[in-house]
Coordinates of C-alpha atoms in Angstrom, one line a residue:
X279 CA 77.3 86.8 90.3
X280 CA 78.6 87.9 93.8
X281 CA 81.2 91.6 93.2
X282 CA 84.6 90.8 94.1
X283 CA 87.2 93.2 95.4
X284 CA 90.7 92.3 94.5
X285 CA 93.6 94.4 96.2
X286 CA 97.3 94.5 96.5
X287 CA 98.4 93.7 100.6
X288 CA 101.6 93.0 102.3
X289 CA 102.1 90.6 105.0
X290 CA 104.9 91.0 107.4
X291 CA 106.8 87.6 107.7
X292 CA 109.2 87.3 109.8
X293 CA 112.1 88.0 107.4
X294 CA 110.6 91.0 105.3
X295 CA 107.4 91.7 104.0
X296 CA 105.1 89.5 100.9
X297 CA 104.0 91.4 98.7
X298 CA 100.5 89.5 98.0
X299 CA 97.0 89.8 96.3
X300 CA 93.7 89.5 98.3
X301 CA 90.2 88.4 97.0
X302 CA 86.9 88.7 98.7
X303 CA 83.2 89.3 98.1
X304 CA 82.5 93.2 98.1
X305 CA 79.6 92.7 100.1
X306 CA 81.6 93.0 103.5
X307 CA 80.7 89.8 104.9
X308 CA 83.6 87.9 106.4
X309 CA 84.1 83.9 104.4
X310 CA 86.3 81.7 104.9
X311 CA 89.7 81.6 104.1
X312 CA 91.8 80.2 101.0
X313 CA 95.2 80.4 100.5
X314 CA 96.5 79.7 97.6
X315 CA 100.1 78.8 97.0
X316 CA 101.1 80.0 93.3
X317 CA 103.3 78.1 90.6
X318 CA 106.8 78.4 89.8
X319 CA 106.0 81.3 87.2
X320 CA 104.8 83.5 90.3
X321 CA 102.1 85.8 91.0
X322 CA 100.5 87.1 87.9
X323 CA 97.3 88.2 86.7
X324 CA 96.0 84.4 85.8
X325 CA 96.3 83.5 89.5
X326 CA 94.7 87.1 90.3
X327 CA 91.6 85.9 88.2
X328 CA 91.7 82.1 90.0
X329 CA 91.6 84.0 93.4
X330 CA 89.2 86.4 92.0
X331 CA 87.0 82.8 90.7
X332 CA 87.3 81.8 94.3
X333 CA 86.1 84.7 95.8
X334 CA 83.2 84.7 93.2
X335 CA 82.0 81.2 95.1
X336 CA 82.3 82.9 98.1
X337 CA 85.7 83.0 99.5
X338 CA 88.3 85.0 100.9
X339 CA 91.6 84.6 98.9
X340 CA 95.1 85.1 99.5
X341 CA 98.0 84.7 96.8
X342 CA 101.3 85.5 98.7
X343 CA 104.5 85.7 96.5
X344 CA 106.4 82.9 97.6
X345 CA 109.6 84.8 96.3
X346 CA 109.0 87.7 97.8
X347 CA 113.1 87.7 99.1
X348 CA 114.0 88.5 95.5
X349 CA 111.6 91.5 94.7
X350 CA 108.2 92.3 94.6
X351 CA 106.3 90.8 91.9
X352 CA 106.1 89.7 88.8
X353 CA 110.0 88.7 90.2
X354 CA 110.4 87.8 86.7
X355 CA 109.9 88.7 83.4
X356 CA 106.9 87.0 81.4
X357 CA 105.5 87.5 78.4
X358 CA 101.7 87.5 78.5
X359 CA 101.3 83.3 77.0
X360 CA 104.5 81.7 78.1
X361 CA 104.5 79.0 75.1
X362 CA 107.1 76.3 75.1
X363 CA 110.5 78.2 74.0
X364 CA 110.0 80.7 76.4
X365 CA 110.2 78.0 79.5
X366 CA 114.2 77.1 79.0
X367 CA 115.4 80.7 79.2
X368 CA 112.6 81.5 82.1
X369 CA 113.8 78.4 83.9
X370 CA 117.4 79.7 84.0
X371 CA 116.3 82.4 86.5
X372 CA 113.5 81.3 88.1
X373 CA 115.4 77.4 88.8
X374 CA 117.8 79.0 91.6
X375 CA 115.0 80.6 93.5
X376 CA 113.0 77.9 93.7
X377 CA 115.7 76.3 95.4
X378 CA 116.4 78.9 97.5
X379 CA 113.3 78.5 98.9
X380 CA 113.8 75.6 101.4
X381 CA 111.0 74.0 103.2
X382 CA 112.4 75.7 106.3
X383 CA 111.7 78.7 105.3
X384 CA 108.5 78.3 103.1
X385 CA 106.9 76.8 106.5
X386 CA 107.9 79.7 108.6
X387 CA 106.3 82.1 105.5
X388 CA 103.3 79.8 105.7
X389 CA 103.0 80.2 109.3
X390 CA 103.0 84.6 109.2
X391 CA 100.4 84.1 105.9
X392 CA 98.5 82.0 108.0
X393 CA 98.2 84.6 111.2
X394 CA 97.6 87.6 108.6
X395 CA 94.8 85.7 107.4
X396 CA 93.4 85.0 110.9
X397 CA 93.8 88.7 111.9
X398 CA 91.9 90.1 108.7
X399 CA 87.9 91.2 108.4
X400 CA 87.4 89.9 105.5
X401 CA 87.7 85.9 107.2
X402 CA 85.7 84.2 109.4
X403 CA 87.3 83.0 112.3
X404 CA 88.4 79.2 112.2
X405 CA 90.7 76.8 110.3
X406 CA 91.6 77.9 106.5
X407 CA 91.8 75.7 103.3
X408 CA 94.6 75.2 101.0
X409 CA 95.1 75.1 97.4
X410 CA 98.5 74.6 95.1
X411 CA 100.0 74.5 91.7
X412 CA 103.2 73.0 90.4
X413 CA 105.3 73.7 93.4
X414 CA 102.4 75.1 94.9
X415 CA 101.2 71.4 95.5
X416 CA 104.1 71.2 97.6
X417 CA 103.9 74.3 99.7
X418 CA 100.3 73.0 100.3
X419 CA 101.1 69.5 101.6
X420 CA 103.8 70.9 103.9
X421 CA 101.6 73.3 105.7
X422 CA 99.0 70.8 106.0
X423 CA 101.2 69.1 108.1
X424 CA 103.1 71.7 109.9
X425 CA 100.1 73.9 110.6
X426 CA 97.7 71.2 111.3
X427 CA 95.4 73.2 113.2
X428 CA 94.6 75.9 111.3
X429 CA 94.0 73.7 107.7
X430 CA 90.7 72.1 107.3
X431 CA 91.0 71.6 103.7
X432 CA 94.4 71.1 101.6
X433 CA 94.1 70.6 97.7
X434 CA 97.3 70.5 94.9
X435 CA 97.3 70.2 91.1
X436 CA 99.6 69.5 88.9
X437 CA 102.4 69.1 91.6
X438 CA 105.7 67.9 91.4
X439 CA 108.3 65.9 93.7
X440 CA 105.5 65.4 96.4
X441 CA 107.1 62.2 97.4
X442 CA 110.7 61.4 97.2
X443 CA 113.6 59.9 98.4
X444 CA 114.6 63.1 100.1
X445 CA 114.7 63.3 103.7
X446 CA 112.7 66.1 103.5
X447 CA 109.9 65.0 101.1
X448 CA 106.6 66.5 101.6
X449 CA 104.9 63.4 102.0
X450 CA 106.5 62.7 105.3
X451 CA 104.5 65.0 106.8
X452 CA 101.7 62.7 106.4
X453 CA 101.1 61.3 110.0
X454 CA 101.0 65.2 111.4
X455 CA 97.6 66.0 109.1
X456 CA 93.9 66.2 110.1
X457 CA 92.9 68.2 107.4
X458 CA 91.2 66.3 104.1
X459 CA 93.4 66.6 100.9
X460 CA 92.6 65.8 97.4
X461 CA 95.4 65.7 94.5
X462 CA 94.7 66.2 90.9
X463 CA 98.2 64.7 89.2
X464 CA 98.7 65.8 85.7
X465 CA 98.6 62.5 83.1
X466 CA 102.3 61.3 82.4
X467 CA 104.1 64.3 84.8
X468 CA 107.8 63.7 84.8
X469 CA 108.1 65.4 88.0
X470 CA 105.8 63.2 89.6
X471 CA 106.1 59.3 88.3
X472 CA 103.8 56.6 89.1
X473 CA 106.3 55.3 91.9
X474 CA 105.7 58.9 93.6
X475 CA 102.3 59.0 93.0
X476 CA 101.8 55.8 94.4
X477 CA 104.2 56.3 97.7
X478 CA 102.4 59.8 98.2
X479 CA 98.6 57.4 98.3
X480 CA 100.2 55.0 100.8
X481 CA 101.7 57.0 103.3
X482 CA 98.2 59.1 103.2
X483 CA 96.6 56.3 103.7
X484 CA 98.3 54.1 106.5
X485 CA 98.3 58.4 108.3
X486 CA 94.7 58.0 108.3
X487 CA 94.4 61.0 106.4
X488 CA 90.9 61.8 104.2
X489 CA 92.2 62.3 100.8
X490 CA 91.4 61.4 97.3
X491 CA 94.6 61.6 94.5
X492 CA 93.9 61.2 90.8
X493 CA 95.6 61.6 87.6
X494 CA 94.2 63.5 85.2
X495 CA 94.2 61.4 81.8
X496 CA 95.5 63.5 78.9
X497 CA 96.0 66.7 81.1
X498 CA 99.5 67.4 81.3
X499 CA 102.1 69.3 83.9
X500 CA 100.4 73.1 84.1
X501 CA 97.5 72.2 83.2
X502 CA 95.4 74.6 85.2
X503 CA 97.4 77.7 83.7
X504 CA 95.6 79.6 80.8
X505 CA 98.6 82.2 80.1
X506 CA 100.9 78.6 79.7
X507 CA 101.0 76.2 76.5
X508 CA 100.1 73.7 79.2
X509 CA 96.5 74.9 79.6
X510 CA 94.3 71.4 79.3
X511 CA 90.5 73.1 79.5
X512 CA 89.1 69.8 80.2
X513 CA 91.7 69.0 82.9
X514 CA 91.0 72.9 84.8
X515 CA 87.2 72.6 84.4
X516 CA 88.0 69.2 86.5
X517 CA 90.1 70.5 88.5
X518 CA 87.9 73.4 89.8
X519 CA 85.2 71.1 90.5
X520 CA 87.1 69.0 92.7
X521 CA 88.5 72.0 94.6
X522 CA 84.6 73.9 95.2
X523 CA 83.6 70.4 96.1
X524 CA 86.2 69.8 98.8
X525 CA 85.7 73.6 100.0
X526 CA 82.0 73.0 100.1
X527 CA 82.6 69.6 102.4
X528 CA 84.8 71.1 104.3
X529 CA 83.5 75.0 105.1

């Protein structure tokens, strides 16, 4: 099993500094990069131990917290297995920074993570890959298409609101991406019907884009998250196939 060395960075943006977590191989090689967009519940130790699972296949990692405006992480307070009558009173705080965080200024966050990563040792020089949860999904598909030519790979699970009727919806971005994309959809995911999933597959498609999208049968919303009630084993064990196989196509 490769060493991984897992340390707390910052990375200037340009309206403060992210306080973020970064993965890599201890054996000083540069690999290529992955950045992974977290969920709504923030950065945490279980997405310390997915980059650290990434950096184990060979991979430089970076977790950014996305909410880095509102403190440094954990933003909020969690307990260690956020079970279902913890979310409501959770929600309450975390809802209104979510929304704060437009896709304005996500994409120009995206845009300084994406420049760290190219100025580090620990990467190899090139395009990056991309991988997201719950609204991390999003965050994916929008750089995809804003930063075209510095994603090679884009991958989201469990994501929510990917295509809407919002003039802003992620999926418009579509016909701007050259990377390859592959969607794992939780099974039955209120915050991303079958009319979503369905518009998100078509405007991939008529873009040209290389992409695969699935739903998950019996894996619900969170579903790669082991400190949530959501956790589906069968459904993460998929889902970290499909994302090593789409790094290993694409890298």
């Amino acid at each position: 099993m490769t060493s991984v060395q897992g340390t707390a960075v910052d990375v200037p943006t340009e309206d403060g500094v992210a306080d973020a977590y970064l993965a890599h191989p201890g054996d000083g090689v540069p690999r290529p990069a992955v950045l992974l967009f977290q969920d709504a519940f923030g950065l945490r130790p279980q997405l310390r131990s997915m980059a650290d699972r990434l950096a184990e296949a060979g991979y430089t990692v970076l977790v950014p917290n996305v909410f880095y405006r509102h403190g440094r992480a954990p933003v909020f307070e969690l307990p260690e297995f956020i079970d279902p009558g913890a979310r409501p009173e959770i929600f309450e705080k975390i809802g209104p920074v979510i929304q704060a965080l437009t896709p304005e200024l996500a994409m120009r966050d995206a845009g300084a993570y994406l420049r760290w990563l190219a100025d580090r040792p620990e990467a190899t020089d090139g395009p990056v890959a991309l991988t997201g949860y719950c609204m991390g999904a999003r965050l994916s598909l929008l750089t995809a298409g804003t930063y075209p030519d510095r994603v090679a790979a884009a991958a989201g699970f469990h994501g929510g609101r990917l295509a809407t009727d919002a003039p802003d919806s992620p999926h418009l971005v579509a016909g701007r991406i050259t990377a390859e994309l592959y969607f794992g959809h939780a099974d039955g995911d209120p915050s991303l019907p079958p009319e979503q999933i369905e518009r998100l597959a078509t405007a991939l498609t008529e873009a040209g884009v290389r992409h695969r999208c699935e739903v998950y049968d019996g894996a619900p919303h969170g579903f790669t998250q082991a400190d949530t009630a959501s956790y589906h084993r069968e459904g993460d064990e998929r889902h970290w196939a499909a994302l090593l196989d789409l790094l290993k196509r694409t890298f």
